[in-house]
Short mmCIF file of C-alpha atoms and ligand atoms in Angstrom, two decimals:
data_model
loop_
_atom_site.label_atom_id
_atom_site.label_comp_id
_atom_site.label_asym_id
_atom_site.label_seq_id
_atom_site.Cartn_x
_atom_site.Cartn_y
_atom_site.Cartn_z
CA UNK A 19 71.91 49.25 -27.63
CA UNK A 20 68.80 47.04 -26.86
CA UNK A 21 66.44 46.59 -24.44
CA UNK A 22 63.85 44.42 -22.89
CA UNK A 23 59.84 45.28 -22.45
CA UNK A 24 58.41 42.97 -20.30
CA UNK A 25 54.61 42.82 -19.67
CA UNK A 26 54.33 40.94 -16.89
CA UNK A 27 51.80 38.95 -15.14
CA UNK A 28 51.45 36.20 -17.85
CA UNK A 29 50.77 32.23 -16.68
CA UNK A 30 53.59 30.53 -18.49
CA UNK A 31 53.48 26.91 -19.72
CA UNK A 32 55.64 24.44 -22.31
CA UNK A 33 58.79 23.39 -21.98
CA UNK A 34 62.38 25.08 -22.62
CA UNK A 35 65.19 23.46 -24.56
CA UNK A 36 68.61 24.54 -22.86
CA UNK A 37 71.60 25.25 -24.75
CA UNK A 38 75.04 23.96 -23.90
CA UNK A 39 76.86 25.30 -20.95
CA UNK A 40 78.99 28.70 -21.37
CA UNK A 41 81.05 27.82 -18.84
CA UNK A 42 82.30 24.49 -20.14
CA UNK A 43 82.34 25.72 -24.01
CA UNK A 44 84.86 28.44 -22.78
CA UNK A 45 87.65 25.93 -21.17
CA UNK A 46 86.98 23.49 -23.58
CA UNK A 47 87.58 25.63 -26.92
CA UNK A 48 90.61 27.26 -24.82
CA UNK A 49 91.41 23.64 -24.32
CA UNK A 50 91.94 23.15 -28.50
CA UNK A 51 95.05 24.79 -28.41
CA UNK A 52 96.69 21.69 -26.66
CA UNK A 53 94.84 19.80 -29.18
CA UNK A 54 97.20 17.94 -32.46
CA UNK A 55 94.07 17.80 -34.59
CA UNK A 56 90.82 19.39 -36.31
CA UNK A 57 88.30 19.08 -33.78
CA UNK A 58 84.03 18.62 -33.94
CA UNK A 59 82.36 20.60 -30.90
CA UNK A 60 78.65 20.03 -30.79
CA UNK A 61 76.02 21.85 -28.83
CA UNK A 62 77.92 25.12 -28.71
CA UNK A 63 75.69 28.24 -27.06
CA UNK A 64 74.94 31.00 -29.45
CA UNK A 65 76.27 33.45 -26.82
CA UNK A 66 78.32 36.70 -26.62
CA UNK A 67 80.81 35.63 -24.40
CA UNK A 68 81.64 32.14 -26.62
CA UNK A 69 81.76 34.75 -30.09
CA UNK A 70 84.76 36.95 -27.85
CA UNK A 71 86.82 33.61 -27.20
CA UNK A 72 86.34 32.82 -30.72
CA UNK A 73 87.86 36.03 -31.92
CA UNK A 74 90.72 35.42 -29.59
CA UNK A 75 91.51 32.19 -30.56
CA UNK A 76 91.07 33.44 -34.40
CA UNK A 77 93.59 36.32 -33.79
CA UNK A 78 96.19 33.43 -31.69
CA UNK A 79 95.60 31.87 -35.28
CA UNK A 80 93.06 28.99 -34.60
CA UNK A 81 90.81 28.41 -38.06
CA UNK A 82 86.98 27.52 -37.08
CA UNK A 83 84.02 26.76 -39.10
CA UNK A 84 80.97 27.14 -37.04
CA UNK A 85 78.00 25.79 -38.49
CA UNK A 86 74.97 27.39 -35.90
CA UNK A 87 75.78 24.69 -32.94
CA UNK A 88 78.71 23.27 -34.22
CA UNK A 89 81.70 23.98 -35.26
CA UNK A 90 85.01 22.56 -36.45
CA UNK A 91 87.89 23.87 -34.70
CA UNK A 92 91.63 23.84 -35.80
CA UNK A 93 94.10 25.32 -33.10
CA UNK A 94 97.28 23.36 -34.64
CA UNK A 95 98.70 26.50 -36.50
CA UNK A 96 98.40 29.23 -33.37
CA UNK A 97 101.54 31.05 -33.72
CA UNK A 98 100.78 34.19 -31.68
CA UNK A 99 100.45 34.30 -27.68
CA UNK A 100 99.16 37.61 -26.98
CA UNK A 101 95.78 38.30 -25.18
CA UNK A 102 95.22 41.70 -25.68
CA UNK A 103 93.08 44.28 -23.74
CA UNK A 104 90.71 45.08 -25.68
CA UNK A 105 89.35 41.42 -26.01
CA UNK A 106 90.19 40.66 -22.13
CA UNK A 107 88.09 43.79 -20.61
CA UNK A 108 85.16 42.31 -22.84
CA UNK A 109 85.53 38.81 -21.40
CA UNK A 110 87.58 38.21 -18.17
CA UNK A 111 87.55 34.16 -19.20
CA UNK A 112 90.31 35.10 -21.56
CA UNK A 113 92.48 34.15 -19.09
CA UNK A 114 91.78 30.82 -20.10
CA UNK A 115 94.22 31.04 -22.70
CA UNK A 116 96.88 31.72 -20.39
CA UNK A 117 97.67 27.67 -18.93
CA UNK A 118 97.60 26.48 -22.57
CA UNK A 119 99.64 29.25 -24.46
CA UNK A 120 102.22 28.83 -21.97
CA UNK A 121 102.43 25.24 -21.59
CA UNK A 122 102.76 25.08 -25.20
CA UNK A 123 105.15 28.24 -26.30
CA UNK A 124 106.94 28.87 -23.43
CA UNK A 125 105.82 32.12 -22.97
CA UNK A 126 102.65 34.72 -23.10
CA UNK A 127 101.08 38.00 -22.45
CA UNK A 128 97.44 37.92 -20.97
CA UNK A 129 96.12 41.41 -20.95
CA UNK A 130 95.46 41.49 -16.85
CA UNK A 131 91.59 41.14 -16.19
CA UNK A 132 90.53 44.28 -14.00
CA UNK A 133 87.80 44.17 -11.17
CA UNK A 134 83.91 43.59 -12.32
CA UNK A 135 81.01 44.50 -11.33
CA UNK A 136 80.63 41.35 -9.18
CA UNK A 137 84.51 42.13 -7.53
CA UNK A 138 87.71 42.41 -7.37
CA UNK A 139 87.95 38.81 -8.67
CA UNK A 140 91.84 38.32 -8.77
CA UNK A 141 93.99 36.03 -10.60
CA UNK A 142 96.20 35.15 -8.33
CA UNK A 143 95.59 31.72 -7.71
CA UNK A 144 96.10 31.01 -11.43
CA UNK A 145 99.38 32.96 -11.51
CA UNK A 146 100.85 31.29 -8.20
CA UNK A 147 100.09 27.99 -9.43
CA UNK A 148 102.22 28.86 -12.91
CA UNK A 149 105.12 29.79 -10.85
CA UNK A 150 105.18 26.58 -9.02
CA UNK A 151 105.10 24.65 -12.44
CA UNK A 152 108.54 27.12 -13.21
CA UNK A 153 107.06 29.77 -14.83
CA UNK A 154 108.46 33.24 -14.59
CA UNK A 155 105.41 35.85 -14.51
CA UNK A 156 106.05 39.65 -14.44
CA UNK A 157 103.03 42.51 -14.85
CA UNK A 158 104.13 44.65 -17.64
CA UNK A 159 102.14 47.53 -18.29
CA UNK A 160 98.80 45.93 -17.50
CA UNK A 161 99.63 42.63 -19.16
CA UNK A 162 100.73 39.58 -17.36
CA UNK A 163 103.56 38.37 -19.03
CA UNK A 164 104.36 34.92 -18.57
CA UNK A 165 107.66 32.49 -19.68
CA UNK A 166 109.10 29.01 -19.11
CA UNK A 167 112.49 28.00 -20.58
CA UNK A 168 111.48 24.33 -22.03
CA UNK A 169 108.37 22.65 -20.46
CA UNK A 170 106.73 23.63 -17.28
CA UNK A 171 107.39 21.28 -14.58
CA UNK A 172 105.21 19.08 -12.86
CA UNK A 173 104.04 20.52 -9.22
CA UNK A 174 101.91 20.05 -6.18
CA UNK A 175 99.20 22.90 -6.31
CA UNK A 176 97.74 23.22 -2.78
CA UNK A 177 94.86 26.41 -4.02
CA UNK A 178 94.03 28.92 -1.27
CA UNK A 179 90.42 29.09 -2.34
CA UNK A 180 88.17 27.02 -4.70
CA UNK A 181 88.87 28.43 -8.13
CA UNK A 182 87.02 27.24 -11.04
CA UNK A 183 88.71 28.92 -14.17
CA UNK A 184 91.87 28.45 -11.91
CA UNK A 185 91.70 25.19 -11.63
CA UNK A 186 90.87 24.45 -15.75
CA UNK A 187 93.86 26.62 -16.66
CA UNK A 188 96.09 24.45 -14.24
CA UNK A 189 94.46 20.94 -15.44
CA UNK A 190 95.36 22.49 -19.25
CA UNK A 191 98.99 23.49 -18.52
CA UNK A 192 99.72 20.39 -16.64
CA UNK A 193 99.00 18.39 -19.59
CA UNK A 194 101.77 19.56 -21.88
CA UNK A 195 104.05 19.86 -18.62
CA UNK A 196 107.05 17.47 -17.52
CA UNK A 197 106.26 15.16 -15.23
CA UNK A 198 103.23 14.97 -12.70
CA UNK A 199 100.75 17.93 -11.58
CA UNK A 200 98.76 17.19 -8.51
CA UNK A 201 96.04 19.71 -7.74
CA UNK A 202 94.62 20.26 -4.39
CA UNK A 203 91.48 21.30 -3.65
CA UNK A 204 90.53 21.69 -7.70
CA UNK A 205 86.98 22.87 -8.04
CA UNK A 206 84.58 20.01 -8.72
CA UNK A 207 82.12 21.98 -11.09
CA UNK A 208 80.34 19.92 -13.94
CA UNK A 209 82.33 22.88 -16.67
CA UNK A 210 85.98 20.87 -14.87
CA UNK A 211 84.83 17.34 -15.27
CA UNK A 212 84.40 17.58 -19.00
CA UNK A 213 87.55 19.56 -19.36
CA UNK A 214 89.56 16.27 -18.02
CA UNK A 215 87.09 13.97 -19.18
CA UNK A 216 88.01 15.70 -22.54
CA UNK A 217 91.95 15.17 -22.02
CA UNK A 218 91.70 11.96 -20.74
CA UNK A 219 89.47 10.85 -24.06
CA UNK A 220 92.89 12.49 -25.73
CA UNK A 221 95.20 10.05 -24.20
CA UNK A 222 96.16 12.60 -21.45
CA UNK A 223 96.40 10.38 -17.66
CA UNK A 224 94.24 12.36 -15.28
CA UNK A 225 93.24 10.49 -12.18
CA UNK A 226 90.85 12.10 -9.45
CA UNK A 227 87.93 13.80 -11.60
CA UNK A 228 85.17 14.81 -9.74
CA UNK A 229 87.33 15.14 -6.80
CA UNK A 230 89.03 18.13 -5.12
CA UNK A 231 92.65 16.21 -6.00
CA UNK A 232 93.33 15.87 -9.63
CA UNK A 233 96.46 13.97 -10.60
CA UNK A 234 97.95 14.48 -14.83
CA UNK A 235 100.66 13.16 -16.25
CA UNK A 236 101.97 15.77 -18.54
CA UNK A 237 103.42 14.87 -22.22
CA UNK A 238 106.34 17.33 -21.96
CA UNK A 239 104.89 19.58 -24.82
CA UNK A 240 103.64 16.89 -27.30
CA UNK A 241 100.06 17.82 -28.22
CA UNK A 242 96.92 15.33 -28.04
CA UNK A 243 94.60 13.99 -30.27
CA UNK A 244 91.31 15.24 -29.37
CA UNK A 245 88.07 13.22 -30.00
CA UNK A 246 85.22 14.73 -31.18
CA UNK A 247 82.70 15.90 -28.69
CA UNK A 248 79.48 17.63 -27.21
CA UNK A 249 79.37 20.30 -24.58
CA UNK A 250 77.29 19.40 -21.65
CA UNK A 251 73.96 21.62 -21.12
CA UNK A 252 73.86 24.60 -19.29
CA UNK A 253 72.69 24.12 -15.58
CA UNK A 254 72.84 27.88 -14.66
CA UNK A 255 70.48 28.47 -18.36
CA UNK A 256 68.07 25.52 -17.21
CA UNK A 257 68.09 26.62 -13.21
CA UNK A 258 67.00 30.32 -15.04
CA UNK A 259 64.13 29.11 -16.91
CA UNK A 260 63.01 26.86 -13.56
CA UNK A 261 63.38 29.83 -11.78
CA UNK A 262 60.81 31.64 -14.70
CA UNK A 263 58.43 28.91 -14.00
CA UNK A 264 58.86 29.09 -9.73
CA UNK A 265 58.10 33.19 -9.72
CA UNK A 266 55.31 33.21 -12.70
CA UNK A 267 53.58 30.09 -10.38
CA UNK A 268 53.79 28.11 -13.66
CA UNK A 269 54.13 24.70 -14.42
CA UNK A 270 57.18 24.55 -17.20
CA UNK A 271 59.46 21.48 -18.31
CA UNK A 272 63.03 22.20 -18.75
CA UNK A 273 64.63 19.85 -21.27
CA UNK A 274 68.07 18.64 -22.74
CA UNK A 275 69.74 18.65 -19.78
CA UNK A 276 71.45 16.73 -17.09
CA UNK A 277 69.37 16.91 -13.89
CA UNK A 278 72.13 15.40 -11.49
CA UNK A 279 74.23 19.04 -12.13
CA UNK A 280 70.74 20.47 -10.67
CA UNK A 281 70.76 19.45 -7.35
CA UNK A 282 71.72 22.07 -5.12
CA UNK A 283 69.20 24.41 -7.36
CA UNK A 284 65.93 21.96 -7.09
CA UNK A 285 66.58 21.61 -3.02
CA UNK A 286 66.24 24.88 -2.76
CA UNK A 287 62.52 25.08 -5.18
CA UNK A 288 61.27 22.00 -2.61
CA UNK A 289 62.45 23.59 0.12
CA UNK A 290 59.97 26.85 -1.27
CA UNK A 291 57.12 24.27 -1.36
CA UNK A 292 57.50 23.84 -5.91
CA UNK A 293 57.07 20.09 -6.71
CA UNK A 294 59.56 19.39 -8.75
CA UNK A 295 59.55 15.69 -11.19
CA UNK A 296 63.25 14.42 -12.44
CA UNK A 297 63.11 12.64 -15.41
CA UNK A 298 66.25 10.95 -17.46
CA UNK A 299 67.02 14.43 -19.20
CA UNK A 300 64.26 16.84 -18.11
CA UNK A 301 63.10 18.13 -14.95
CA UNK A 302 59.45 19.70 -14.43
CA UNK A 303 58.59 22.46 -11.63
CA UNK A 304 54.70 22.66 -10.77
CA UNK A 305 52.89 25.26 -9.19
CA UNK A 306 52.79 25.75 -5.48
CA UNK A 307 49.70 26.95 -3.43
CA UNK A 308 52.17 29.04 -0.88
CA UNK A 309 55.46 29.85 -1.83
CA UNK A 310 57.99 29.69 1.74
CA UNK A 311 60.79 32.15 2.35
CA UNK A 312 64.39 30.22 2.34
CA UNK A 313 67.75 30.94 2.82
CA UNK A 314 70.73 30.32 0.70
CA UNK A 315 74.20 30.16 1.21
CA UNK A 316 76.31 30.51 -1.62
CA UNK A 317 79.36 27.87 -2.62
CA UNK A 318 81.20 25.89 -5.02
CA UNK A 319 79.62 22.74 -6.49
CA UNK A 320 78.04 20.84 -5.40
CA UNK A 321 76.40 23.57 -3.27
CA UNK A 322 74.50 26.28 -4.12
CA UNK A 323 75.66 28.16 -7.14
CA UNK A 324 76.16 32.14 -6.67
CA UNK A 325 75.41 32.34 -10.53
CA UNK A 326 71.67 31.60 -9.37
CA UNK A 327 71.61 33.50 -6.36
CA UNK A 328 70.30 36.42 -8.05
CA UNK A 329 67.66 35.16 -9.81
CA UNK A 330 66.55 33.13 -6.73
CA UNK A 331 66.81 36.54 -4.85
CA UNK A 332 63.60 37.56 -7.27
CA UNK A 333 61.44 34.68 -6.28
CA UNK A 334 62.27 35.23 -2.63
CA UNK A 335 60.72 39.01 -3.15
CA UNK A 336 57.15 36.99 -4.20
CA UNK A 337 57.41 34.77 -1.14
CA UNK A 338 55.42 34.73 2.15
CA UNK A 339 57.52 35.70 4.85
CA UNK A 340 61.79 36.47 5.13
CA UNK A 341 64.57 34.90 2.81
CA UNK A 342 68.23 35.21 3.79
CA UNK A 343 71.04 35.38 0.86
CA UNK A 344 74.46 34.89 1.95
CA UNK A 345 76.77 35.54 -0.88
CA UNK A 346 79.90 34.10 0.25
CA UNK A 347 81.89 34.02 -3.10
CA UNK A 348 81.97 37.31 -4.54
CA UNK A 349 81.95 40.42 -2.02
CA UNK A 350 79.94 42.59 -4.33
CA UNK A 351 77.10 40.51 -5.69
CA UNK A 352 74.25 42.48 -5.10
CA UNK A 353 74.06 44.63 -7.45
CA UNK A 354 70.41 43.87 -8.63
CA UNK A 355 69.25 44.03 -5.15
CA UNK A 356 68.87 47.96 -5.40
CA UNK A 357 67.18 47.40 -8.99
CA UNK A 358 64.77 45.33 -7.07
CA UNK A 359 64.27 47.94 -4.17
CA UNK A 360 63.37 49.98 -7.33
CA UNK A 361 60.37 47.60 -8.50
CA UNK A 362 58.71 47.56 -5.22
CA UNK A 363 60.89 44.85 -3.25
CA UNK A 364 61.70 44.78 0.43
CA UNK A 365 65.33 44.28 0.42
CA UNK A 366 67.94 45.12 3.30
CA UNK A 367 71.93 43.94 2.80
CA UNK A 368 74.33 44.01 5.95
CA UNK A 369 77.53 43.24 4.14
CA UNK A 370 77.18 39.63 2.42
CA UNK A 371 73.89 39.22 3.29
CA UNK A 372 70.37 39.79 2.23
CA UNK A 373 67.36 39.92 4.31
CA UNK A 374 64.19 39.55 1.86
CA UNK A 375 60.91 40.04 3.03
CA UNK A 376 58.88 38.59 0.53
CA UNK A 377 54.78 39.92 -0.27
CA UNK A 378 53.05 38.04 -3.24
CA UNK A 379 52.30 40.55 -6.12
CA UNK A 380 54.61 43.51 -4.65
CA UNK A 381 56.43 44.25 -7.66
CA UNK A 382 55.81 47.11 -9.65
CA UNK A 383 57.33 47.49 -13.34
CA UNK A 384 59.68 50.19 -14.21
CA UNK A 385 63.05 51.07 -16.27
CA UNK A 386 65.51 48.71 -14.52
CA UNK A 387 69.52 48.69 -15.41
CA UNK A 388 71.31 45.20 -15.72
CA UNK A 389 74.37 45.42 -14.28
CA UNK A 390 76.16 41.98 -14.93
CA UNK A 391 74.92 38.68 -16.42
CA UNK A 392 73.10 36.86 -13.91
CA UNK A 393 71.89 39.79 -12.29
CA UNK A 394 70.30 41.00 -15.59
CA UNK A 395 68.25 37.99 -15.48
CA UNK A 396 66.92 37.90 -11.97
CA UNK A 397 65.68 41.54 -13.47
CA UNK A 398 63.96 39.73 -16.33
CA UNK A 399 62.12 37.36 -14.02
CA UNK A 400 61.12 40.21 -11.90
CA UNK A 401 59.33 41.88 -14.98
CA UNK A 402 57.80 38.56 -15.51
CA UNK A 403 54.83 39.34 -12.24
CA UNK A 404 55.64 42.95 -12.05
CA UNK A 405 52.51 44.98 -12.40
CA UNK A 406 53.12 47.32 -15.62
CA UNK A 407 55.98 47.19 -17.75
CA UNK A 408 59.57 46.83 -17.00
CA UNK A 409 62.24 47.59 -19.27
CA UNK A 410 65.45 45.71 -18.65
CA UNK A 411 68.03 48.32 -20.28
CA UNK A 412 71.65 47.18 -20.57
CA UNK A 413 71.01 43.69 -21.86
CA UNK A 414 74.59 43.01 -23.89
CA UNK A 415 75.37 41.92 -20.58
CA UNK A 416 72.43 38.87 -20.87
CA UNK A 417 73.29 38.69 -24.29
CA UNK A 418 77.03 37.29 -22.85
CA UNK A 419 75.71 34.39 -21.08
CA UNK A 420 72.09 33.59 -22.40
CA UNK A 421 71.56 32.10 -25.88
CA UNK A 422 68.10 33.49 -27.52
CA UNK A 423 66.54 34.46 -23.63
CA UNK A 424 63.43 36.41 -25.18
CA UNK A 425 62.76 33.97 -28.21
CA UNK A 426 62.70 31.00 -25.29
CA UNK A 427 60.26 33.01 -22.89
CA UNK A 428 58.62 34.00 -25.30
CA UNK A 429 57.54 30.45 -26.38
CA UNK A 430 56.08 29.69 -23.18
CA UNK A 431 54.23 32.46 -23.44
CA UNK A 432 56.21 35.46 -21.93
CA UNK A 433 55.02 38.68 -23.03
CA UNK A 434 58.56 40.17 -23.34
CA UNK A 435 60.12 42.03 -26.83
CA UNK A 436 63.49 43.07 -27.19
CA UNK A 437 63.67 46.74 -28.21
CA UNK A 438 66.24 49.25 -29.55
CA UNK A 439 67.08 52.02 -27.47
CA UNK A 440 66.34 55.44 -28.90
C1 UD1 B 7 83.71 30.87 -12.54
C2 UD1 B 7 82.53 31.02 -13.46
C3 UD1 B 7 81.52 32.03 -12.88
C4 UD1 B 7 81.15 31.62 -11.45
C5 UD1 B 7 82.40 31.38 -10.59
C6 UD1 B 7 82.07 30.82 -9.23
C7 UD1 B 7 83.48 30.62 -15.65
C8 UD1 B 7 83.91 31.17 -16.96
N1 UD1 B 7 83.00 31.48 -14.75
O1 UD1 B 7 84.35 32.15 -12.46
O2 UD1 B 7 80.36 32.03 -13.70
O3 UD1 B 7 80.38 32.64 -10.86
O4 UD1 B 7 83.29 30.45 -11.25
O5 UD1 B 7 81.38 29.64 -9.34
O6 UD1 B 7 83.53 29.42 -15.42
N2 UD1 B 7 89.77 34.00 -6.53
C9 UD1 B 7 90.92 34.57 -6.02
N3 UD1 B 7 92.07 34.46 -6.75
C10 UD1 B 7 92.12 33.81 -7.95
C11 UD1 B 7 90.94 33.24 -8.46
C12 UD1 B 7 89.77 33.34 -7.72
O7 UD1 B 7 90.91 35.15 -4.94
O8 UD1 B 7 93.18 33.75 -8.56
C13 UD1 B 7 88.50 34.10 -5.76
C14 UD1 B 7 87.42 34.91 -6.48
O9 UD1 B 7 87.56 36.29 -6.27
C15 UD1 B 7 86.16 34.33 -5.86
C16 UD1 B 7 86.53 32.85 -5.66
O10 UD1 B 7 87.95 32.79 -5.66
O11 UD1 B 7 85.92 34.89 -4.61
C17 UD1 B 7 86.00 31.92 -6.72
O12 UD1 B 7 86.26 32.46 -7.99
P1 UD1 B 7 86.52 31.54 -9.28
O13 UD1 B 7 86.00 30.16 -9.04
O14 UD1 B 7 87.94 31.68 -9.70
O15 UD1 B 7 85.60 32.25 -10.36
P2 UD1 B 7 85.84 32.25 -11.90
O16 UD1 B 7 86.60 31.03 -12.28
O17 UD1 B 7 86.36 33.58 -12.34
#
């Protein structure tokens, strides 16, 4: 297993190319197995996660060639539906497979995705929304397993709760469905928009993207011709490396990337008194003389993303005065806060939410343990103005969602080395 040495106090400066978004690469290349055709993905993260949907797909029977950032994808000979545990406990986004395999064989067995360290994240939603479309879903010894005589049908899907992977493996099932699929309040995330804009490039008739009602027509099992096509950049990578530049009190240009998808994330650095200039496909985050307390909420897009709550949460510990969290999406999202408390930060939770009460330069490094992706990161930034070391142990689970994290803070002049453990 590796680890992390940071040395930290280091003035960083440069600029940071970001890598295509995780969370859109995963839908999309779950997406290929509605697909009639070869397909070119570009700009496709070099990340743990994306390597454990590969080896899914490969074992459904999908034939890649992946070329560094590309790769050629084939998904027109999959003749096996089973998700199995071992892959699914790695990677809960399996379940992604789950709308397509079914819309397109009739039936399938998804391994069923246990709790995580964030929560009890269910898949509920997903399955309720597959039942409405006619599918008959049973839990089997641990495995959901899922069948439809003929097509699934055309439904009106009214979710409970704003589900992101929920809503992609609806939008993929309704397109080789009978008849029409109306979903109601569909998540509006950046990673959703290219999954329709995606189908409806295929030929598939989505109406509503963007909005919290998507309309598709399905084509009653006949598979789509899918144009080649680029994954969009990764706003959680590029709000990371802002965030590097906000706690270090560095001046650091974030590039390749789509700054609209940022919003939410660059309020929140004004708000904390960081400049911040939005070019065409870069932003830049400048020092600040004072950095103010501020308090986040989290939500769906286009508010405040929980996947940078953490990492704002270290920033907030370097601040003048008190920063409230709320976590409203996942009930147990704090795990980093006592890995903080461990480094020197004043940190009290009440339930969802954490009271911060920041103090420039009150971090102290020491052997810290990631405990799930984004919270592994917020540790990493910490190191980055701790006092003395900090060794981030644990990091396969940065390794899932960040592609090349020391090599890139390194180059703007991080003093950070990745380490095996003994
Ligand atoms: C996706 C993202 C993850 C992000 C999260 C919230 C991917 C691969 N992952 O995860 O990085 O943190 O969105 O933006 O895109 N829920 C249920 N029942 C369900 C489904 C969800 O109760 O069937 C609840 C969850 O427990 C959570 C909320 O709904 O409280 C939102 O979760 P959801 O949007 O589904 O998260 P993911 O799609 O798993």
């Amino acid at each position: 297993m590796d680890y992390l040495e940071i040395i930290g106090k280091n003035k960083l400066s440069g600029s940071v190319k970001i890598s295509g978004a995780k969370n859109a690469a995963l839908p999309l290349l779950a997406s290929t197995i509605l697909s009639s055709n070869e397909v070119k993905i570009t700009n496709l993260p070099n990340v743990a996660d994306i390597k454990t949907l590969l080896k899914l797909l490969g074992m459904l029977g999908t034939e890649y060639d992946q070329n560094n950032t590309d790769i050629v994808i084939d998904s027109t000979n999959v003749n096996k539906t089973t998700a199995t545990y071992d892959i699914v406990k790695t990677m809960r986004a399996s379940i992604l497979v789950l709308g397509p395999l079914l819309a397109r064989f009739g039936h399938c067995e998804v391994s069923l995705p246990g709790g995580c360290a964030i929560g009890q994240r269910p898949v509920d939603l997903h399955l309720k929304a597959l039942e409405l479309m006619g599918a008959k879903i049973e839990l089997k010894s641990g495995y959901i397993v899922a069948t439809v005589d003929g097509a699934l049908k055309g439904a009106t899907i009214v979710f409970d709760k704003v589900t992101v992977t929920g809503t992609e493996n609806i939008i993929m099932a309704a397109t080789l469905a009978e008849g029409k699929t109306t979903i109601v309040n569909a998540a509006k995330e950046p990673e959703v928009i290219q999954l329709c804009e995606i189908l409806l490039d295929a030929g598939v008739q989505i109406k509503g993207i963007g909005t919290n009602r998507i309309e598709i027509v399905g084509t009653n099992k006949k598979l789509v011709p899918f144009k080649p096509f680029k994954i969009i950049p990764d706003r959680i990578e590029a709000g990371t490396y802002l965030c590097a530049g906000a706690i270090t009190n560095s001046k650091i240009k974030i590039e390749n990337i789509i700054p609209l998808h940022l919003d939410a994330i660059l309020a929140k650095f004004e708000e904390m008194g960081y400049k911040i200039l939005r070019e065409e496909n870069s932003v830049t985050i400048f020092p600040t003389k004072h950095i103010k307390p501020v308090n986040i909420t989290t939500t769906e897009y286009p508010g405040f993303p929980t996947d940078m709550q953490a990492q704002f949460m270290a920033i907030a510990t370097m601040a003048n005065g008190v920063s409230i969290v709320d976590e409203k999406l996942f009930e147990n999202r704090f795990m980093h806060v006592s890995e903080l408390i461990r480094m020197g930060a004043n940190i009290a939770l009440n339930g969802t939410v954490a009271t911060i009460t920041g103090t420039p330069n009150q971090l102290i490094g020491t052997d810290v343990m990631a405990t799930d992706l984004r919270a592994s990161s917020a540790l990493v930034l910490a190191g980055l103005v701790a006092s003395n070391i900090t060794k981030v142990h644990r990091i396969y689970h940065l390794d899932r969602g960040y592609d090349k994290l020391e090599n890139k803070l390194k180059n703007i002049g991080a003093n950070i080395i990745r380490k095996k453990e003994n």
